[in-house]
Short mmCIF file of C-alpha atoms and ligand atoms in Angstrom, two decimals:
data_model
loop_
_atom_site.label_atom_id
_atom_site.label_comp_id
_atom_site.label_asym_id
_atom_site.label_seq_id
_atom_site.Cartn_x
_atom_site.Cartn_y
_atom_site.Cartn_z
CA UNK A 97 0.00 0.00 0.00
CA UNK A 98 1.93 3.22 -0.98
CA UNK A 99 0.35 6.26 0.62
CA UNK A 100 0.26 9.70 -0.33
CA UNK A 101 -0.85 13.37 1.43
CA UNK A 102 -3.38 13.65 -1.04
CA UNK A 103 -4.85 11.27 -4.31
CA UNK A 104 -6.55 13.38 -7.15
CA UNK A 105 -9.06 11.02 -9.15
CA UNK A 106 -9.06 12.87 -12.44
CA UNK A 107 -6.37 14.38 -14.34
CA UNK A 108 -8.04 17.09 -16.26
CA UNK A 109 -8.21 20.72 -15.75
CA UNK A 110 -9.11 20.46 -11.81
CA UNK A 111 -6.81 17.74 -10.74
CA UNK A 112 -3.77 18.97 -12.72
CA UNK A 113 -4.33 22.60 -11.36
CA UNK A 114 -4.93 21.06 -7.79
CA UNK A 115 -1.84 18.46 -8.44
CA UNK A 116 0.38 21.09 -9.30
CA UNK A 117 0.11 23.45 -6.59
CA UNK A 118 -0.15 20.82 -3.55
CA UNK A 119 3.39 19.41 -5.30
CA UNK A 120 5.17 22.97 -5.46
CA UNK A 121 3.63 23.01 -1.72
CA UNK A 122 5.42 20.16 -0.35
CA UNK A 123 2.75 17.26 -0.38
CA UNK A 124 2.82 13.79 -1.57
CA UNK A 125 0.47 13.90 -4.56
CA UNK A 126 -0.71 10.96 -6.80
CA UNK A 127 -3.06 11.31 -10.06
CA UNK A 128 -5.27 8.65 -10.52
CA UNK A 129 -6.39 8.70 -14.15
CA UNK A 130 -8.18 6.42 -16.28
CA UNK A 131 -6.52 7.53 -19.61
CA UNK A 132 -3.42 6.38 -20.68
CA UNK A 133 -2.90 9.79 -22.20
CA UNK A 134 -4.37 13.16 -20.53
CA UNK A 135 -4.87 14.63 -24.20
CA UNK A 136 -6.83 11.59 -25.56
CA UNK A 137 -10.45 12.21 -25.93
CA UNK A 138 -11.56 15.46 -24.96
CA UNK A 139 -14.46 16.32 -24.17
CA UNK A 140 -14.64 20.17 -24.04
CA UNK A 141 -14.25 22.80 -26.84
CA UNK A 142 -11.64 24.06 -24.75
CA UNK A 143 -11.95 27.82 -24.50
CA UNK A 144 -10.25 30.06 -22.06
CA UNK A 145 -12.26 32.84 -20.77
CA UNK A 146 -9.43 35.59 -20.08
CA UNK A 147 -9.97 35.19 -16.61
CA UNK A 148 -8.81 31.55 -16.79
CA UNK A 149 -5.95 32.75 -19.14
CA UNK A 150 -4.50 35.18 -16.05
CA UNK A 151 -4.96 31.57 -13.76
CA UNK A 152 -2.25 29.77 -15.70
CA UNK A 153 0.62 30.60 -17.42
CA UNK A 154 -0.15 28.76 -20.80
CA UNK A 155 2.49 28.76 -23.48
CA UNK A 156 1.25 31.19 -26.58
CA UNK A 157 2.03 28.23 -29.31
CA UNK A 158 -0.97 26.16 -27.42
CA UNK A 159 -3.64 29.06 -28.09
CA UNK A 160 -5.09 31.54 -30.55
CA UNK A 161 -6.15 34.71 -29.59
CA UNK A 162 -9.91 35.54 -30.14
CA UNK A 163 -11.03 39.12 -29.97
CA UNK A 164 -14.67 39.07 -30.26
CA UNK A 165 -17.74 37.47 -30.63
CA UNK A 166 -20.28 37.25 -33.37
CA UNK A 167 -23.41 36.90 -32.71
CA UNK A 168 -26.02 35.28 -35.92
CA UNK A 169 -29.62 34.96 -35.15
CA UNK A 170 -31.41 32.32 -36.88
CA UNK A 171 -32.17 34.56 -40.39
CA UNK A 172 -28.76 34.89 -40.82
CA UNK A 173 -28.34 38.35 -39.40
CA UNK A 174 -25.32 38.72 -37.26
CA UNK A 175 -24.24 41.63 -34.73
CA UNK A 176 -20.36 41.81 -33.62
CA UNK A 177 -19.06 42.49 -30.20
CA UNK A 178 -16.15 43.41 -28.88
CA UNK A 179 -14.25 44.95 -25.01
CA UNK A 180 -11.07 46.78 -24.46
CA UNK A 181 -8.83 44.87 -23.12
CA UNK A 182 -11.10 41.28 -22.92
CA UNK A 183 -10.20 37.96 -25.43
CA UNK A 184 -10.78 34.34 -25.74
CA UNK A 185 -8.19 31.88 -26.09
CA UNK A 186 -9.11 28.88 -28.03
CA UNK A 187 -6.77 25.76 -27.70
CA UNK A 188 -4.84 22.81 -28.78
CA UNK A 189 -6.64 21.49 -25.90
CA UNK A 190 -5.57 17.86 -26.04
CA UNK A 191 -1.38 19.61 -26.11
CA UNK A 192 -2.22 22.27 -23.28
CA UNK A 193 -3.43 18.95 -20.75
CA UNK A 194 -0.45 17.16 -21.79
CA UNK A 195 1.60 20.09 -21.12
CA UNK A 196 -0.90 20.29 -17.70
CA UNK A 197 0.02 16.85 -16.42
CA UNK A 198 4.13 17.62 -17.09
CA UNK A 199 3.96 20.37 -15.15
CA UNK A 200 2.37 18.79 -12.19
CA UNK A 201 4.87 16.13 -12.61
CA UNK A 202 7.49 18.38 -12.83
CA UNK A 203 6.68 20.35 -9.49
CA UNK A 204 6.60 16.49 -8.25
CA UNK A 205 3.18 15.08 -8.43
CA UNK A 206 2.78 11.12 -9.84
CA UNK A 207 0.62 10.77 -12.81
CA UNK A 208 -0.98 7.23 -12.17
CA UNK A 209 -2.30 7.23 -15.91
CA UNK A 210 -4.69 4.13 -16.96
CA UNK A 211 -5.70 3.93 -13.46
CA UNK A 212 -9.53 4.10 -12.86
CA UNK A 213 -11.00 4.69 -9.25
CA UNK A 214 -13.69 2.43 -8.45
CA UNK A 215 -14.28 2.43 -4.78
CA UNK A 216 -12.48 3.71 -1.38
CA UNK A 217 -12.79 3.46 2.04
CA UNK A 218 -12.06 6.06 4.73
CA UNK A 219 -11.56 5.85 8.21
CA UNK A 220 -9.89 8.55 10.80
CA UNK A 221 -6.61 8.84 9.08
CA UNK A 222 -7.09 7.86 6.07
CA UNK A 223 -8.63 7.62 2.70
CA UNK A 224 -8.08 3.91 1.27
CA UNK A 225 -7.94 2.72 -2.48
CA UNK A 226 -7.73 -0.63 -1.88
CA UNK A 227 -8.06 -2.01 -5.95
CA UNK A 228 -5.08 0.81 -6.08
CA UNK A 229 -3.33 -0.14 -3.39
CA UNK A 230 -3.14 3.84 -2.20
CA UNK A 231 -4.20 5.34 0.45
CA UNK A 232 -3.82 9.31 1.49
CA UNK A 233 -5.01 11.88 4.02
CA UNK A 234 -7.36 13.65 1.76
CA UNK A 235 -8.94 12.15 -1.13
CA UNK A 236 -10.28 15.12 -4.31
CA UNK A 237 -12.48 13.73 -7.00
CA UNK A 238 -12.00 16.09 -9.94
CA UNK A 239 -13.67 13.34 -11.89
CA UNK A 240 -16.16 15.34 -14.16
CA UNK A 241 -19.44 15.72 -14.63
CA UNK A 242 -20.33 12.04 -13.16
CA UNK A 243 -17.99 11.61 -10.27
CA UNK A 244 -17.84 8.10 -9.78
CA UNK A 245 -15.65 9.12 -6.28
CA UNK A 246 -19.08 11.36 -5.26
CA UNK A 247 -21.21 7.86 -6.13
CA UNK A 248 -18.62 5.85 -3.86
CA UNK A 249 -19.55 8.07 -0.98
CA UNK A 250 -23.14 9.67 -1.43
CA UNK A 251 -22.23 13.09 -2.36
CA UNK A 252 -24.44 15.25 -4.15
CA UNK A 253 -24.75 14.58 -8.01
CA UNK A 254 -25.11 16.34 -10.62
CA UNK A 255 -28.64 15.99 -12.22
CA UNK A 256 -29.15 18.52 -15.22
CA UNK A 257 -26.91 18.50 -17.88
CA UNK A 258 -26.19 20.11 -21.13
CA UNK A 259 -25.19 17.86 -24.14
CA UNK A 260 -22.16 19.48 -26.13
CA UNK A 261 -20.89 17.38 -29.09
CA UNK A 262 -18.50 19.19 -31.65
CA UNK A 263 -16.73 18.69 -34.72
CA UNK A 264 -12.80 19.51 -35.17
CA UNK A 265 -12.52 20.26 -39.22
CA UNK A 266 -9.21 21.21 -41.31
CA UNK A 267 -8.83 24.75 -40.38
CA UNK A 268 -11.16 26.98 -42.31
CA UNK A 269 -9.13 30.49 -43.92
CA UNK A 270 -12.44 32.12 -44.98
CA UNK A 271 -13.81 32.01 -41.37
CA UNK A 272 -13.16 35.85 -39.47
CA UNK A 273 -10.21 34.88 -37.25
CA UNK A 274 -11.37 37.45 -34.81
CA UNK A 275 -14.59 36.57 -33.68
CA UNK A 276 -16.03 33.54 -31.90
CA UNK A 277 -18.85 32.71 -34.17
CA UNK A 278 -22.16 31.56 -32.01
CA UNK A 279 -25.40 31.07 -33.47
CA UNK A 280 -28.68 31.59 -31.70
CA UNK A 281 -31.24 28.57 -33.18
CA UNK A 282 -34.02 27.19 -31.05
CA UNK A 283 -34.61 24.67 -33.39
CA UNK A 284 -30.70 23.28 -33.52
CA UNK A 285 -29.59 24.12 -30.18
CA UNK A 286 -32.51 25.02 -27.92
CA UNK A 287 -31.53 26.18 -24.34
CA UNK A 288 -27.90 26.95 -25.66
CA UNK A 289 -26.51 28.22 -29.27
CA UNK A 290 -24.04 26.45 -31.67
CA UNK A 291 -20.33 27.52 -32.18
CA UNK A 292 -17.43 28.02 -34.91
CA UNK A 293 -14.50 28.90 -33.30
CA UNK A 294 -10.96 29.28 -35.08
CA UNK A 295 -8.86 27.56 -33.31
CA UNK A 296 -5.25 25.62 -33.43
CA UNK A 297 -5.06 24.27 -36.05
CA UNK A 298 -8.52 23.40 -36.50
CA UNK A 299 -11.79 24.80 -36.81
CA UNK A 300 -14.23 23.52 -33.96
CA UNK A 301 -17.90 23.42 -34.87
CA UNK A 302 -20.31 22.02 -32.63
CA UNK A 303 -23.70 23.07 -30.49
CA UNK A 304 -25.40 22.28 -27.16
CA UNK A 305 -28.64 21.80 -25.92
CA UNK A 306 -30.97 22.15 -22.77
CA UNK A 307 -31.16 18.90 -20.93
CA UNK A 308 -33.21 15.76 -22.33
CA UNK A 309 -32.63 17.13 -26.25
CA UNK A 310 -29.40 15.63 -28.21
CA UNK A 311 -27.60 18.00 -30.43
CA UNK A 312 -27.20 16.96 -33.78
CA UNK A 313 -24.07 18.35 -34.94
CA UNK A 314 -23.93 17.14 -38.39
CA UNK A 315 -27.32 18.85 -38.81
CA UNK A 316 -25.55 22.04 -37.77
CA UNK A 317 -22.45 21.58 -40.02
CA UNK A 318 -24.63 21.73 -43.11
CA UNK A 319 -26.38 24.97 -41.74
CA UNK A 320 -23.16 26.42 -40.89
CA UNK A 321 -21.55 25.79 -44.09
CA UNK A 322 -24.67 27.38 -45.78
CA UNK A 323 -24.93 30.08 -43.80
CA UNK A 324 -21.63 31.17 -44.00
CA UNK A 325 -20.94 30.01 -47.53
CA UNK A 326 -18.15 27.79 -46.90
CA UNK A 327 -16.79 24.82 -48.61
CA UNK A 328 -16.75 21.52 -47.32
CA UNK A 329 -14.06 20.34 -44.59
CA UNK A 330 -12.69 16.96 -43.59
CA UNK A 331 -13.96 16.34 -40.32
CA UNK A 332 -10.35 15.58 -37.92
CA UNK A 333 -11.59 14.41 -34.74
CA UNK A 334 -14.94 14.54 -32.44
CA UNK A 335 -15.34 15.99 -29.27
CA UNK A 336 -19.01 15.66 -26.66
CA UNK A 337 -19.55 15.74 -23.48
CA UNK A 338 -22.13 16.64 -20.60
CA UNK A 339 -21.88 19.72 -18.83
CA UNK A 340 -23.30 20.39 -15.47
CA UNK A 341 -26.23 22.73 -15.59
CA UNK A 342 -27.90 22.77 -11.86
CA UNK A 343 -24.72 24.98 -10.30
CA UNK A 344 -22.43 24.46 -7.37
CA UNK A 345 -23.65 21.23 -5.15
CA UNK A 346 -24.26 21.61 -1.82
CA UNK A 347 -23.40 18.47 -0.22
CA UNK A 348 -19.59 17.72 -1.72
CA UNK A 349 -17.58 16.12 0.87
CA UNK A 350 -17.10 13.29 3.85
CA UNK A 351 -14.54 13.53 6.32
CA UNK A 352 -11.40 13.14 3.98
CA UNK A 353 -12.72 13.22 0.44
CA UNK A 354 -14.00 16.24 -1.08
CA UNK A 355 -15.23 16.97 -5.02
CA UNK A 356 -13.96 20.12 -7.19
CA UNK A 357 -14.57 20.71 -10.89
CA UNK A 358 -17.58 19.29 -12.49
CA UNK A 359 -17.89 16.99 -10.07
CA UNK A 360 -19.01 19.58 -8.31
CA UNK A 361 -20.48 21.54 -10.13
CA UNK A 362 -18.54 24.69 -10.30
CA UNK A 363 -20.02 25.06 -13.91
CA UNK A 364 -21.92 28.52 -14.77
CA UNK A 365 -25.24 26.58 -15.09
CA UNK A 366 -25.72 29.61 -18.30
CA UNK A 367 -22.79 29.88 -20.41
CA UNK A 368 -21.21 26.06 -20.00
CA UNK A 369 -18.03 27.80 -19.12
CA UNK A 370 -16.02 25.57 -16.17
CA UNK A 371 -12.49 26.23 -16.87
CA UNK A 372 -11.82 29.06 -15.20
CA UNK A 373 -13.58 27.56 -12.32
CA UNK A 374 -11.32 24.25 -12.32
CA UNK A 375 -8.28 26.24 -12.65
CA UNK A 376 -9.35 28.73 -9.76
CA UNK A 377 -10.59 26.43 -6.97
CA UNK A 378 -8.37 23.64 -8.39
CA UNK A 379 -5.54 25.62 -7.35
CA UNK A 380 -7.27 26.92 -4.06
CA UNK A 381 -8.17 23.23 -3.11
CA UNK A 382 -4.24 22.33 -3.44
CA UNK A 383 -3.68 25.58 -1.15
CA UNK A 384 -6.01 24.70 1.38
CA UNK A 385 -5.00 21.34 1.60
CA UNK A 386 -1.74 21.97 2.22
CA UNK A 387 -2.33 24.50 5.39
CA UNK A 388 -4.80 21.32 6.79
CA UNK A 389 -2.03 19.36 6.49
CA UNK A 390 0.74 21.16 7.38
CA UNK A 391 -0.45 23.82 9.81
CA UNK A 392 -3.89 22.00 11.10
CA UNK A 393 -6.25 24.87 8.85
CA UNK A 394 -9.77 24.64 8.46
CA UNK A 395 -10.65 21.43 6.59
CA UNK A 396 -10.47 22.76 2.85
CA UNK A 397 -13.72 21.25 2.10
CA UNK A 398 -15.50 23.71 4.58
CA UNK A 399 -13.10 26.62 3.28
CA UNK A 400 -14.05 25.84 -0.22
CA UNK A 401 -17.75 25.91 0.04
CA UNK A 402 -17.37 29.62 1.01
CA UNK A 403 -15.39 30.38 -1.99
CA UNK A 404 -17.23 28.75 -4.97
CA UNK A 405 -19.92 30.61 -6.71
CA UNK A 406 -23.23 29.94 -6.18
CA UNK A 407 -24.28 31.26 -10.13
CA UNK A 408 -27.80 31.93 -8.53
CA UNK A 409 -28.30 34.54 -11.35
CA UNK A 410 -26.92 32.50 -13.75
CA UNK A 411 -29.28 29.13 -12.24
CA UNK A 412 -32.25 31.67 -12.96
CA UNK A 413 -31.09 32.90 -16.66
CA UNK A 414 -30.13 29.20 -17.26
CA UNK A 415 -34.15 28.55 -16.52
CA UNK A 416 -35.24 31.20 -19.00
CA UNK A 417 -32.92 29.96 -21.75
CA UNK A 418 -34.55 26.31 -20.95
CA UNK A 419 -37.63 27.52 -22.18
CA UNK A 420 -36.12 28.19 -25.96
CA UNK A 421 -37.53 30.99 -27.45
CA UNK A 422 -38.89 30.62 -31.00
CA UNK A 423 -36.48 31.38 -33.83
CA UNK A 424 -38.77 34.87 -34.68
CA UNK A 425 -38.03 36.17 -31.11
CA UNK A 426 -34.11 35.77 -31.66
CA UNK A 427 -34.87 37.49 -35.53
CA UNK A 428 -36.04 40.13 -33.56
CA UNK A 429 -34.16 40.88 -30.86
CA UNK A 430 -30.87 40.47 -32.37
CA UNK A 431 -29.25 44.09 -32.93
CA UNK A 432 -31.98 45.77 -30.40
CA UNK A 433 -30.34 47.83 -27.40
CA UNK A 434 -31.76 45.59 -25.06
CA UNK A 435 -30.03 42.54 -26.62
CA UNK A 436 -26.87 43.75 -27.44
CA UNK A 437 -26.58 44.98 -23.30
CA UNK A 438 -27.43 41.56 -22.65
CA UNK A 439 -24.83 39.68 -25.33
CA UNK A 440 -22.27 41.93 -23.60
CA UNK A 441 -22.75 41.16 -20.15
CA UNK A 442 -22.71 37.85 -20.78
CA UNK A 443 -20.03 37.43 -22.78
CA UNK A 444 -17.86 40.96 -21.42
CA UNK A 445 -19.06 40.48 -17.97
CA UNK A 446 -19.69 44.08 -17.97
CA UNK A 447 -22.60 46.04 -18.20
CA UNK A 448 -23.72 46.43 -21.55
CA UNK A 449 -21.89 49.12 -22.60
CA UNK A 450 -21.72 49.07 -25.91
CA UNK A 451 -20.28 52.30 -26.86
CA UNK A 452 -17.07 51.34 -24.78
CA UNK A 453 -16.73 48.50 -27.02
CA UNK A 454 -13.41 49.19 -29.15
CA UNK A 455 -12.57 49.07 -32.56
CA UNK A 456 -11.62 45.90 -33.72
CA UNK A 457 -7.94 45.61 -35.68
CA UNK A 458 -9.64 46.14 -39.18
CA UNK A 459 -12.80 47.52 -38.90
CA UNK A 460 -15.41 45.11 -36.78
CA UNK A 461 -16.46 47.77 -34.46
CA UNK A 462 -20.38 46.94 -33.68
CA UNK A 463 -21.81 45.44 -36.69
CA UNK A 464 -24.58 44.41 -37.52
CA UNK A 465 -25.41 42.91 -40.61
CA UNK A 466 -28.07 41.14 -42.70
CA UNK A 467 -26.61 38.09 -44.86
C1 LIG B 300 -18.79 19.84 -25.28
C2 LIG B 300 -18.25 20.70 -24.16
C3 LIG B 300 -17.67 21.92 -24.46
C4 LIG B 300 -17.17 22.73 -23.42
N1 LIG B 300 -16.55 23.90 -23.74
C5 LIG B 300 -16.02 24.66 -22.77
C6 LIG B 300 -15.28 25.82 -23.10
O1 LIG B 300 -15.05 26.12 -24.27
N2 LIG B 300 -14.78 26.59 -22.09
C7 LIG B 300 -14.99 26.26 -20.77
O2 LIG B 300 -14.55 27.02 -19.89
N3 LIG B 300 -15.66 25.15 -20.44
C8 LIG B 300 -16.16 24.33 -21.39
N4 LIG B 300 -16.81 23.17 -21.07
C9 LIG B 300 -16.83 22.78 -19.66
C10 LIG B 300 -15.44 22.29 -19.25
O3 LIG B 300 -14.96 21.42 -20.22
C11 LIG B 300 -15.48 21.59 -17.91
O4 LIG B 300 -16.04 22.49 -16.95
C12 LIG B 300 -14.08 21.15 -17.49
O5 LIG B 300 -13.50 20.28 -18.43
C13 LIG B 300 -14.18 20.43 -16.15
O6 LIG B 300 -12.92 19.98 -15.78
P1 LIG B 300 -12.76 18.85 -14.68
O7 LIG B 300 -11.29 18.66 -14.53
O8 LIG B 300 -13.59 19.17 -13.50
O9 LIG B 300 -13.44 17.55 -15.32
P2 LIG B 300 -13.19 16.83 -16.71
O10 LIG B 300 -12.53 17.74 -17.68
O11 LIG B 300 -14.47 16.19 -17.09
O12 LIG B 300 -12.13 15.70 -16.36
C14 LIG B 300 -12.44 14.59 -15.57
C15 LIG B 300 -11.24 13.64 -15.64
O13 LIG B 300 -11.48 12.55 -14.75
C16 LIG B 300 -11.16 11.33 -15.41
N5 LIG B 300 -11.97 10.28 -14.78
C17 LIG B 300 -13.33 10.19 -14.79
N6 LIG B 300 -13.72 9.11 -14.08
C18 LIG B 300 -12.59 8.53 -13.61
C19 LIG B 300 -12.33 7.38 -12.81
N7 LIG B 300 -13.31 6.60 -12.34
N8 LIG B 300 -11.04 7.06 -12.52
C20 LIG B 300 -10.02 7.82 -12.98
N9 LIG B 300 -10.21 8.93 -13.75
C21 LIG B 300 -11.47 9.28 -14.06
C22 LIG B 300 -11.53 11.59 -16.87
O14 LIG B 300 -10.87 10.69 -17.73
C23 LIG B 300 -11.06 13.04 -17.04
O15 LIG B 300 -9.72 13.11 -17.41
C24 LIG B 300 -17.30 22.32 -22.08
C25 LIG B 300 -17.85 21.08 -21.78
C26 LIG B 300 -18.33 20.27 -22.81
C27 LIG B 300 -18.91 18.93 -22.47
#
């Protein structure tokens, strides 16, 4: 039985963020992961937010800078926005978790790849994998969306989902490089929109939808291509996924084993995003641990709960979107002042102010179009 400070279950965006900083700290870390290979099927498109950019230090060759967004309602009519200062960084995703895992291994953490958990047992002092032969103080499940480690101990689960499926195609010159094209279609993607975004590499195409409805992505692709009067592109690889829709759980951890990430659902329940969220509390979970450990903190479970959001806004805009407006009522809005305060809160995080939204590098500055 080799034992450890603390045993990740997951080695994805949580657990390598966690891993990394509890190894630079001093503790004994192990990665449990059921791939053989951290960058083998993804299931994300893999966008970072630019707060999630300022969480990690990611090399440049591993992203492409997005300015903007553009925003098509179903007739084809599309409205651009922009913020000072604000970007997206789309990703060689399956690269930037390789790159991920070798830096938690370089600051000393043990990548345990082709290793799925399937049950533990905990007493006072320890957390016990026994098909593993592990056991650790604390035990974080960073193991998505459907945390088998929250099953093994009756933790809270996540019970409304988004479905996300996405094509990667041979890049795509004639698509605007600056803009993040989504694409408002109750029809395709009700409860959600579809996507283009330039990325490395590749062009990722996909859509999501409210819970209980399966995207159909190829469906999309043809609409896409139409819409935007593009040729036909070999399809390179395909990426899906659920993401967690209901918010931050409430009930996440037993004595020494605690969820982060999807698992827990630190997910805005309205825009999908979780990265920035695995990175952030990942990071703070590897902190917190270490003080428990070390200095006899607060259990980081308890610390934790006060610092993950609670998206209660975001749970009651998530409801809204659920009910999928008919493709007329996105014709319309699209381009109203209303709309456009709305598109840049949510995507700017600021509030609506579209006159402070800049000029783009040639010439994008607050379109708005008709096909
Ligand atoms: C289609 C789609 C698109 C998305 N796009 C974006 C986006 O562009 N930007 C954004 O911010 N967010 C996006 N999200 C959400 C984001 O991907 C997640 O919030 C994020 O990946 C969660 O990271 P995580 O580390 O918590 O879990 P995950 O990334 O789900 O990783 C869980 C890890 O645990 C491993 N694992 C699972 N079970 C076991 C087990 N029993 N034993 C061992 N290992 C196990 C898995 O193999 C995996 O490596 C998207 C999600 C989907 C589904």
């Amino acid at each position: 039985m080799r034992r450890f400070d603390l045993i990740i279950v997951g080695g994805s965006f949580a657990g390598l963020a966690c891993a990394r900083t509890a190894a630079l700290r001093g503790l004994k870390v192990a990665v449990v992961e059921r791939k053989r290979d951290p960058g083998e099927r993804v299931r994300t498109t893999g966008i970072l937010v630019k707060e999630a950019a300022e969480e990690m230090d990611v090399p440049s060759h591993l992203t492409r800078l997005v300015r903007g967004v553009r925003l098509y309602a179903p007739n084809g009519k599309f409205t651009d926005h922009s913020s000072a200062g604000y970007y997206f960084l789309t990703t060689d995703t399956p690269n930037l978790l390789r790159w991920m895992a070798d830096e938690a291994t370089r600051a000393g953490a043990e990548m345990l790849l082709g290793a799925a958990f399937k049950r533990a047992e905990q007493d006072a002092d320890a957390v016990t994998l026994p098909d593993l032969d592990l056991s650790a103080g604390l035990l974080v499940g960073a193991d998505g969306a459907t945390s088998a480690v929250g099953r093994a101990f009756g933790l809270d689960a996540n019970r409304r989902f988004l479905g996300g499926v996405e094509f990667e195609l041979e890049p795509e010159p004639a698509l605007d490089g600056r803009f993040l094209h989504c694409f408002l279609d109750s029809e395709l993607a009700p409860g959600y929109i579809a996507w283009a975004a330039p990325s490395v590499g590749v062009t990722q195409v996909g859509l999501a939808a409210r819970h209980g409805v399966r995207p159909d992505a190829r469906a999309f692709l043809e609409v896409y291509r139409k819409r935007l009067g593009l040729p036909e592109r070999r399809i390179v690889a395909r990426r899906s996924g659920l993401i967690p829709a209901g918010a931050t759980l409430a009930h996440t951890h037993v004595g020494r084993v605690m969820l982060i990430g999807d698992a827990a659902g630190h997910v805005s329940p309205l825009t999908g995003g979780g990265i920035v969220q695995t990175l952030r509390l990942g990071r703070r979970t590897a902190q917190l641990a270490a003080d428990w450990i070390n200095a006899g903190g607060e259990h980081p479970a308890l610390a934790l709960a006060r610092e993950a959001p609670r998206f209660r806004t975001k749970l009651w805009l998530r409801r809204m979107l659920d009910l999928a407006p008919p493709n007329w009522v996105w014709n319309l809005a699209l381009g109203t002042a209303p709309f456009r305060a709305f598109a840049q809160t949510i995507y700017f995080h600021q509030r609506g102010d579209v006159a402070a939204a800049p000029e783009m590098p040639d010439g994008g500055r607050k379109t708005e179009r008709s096909p």
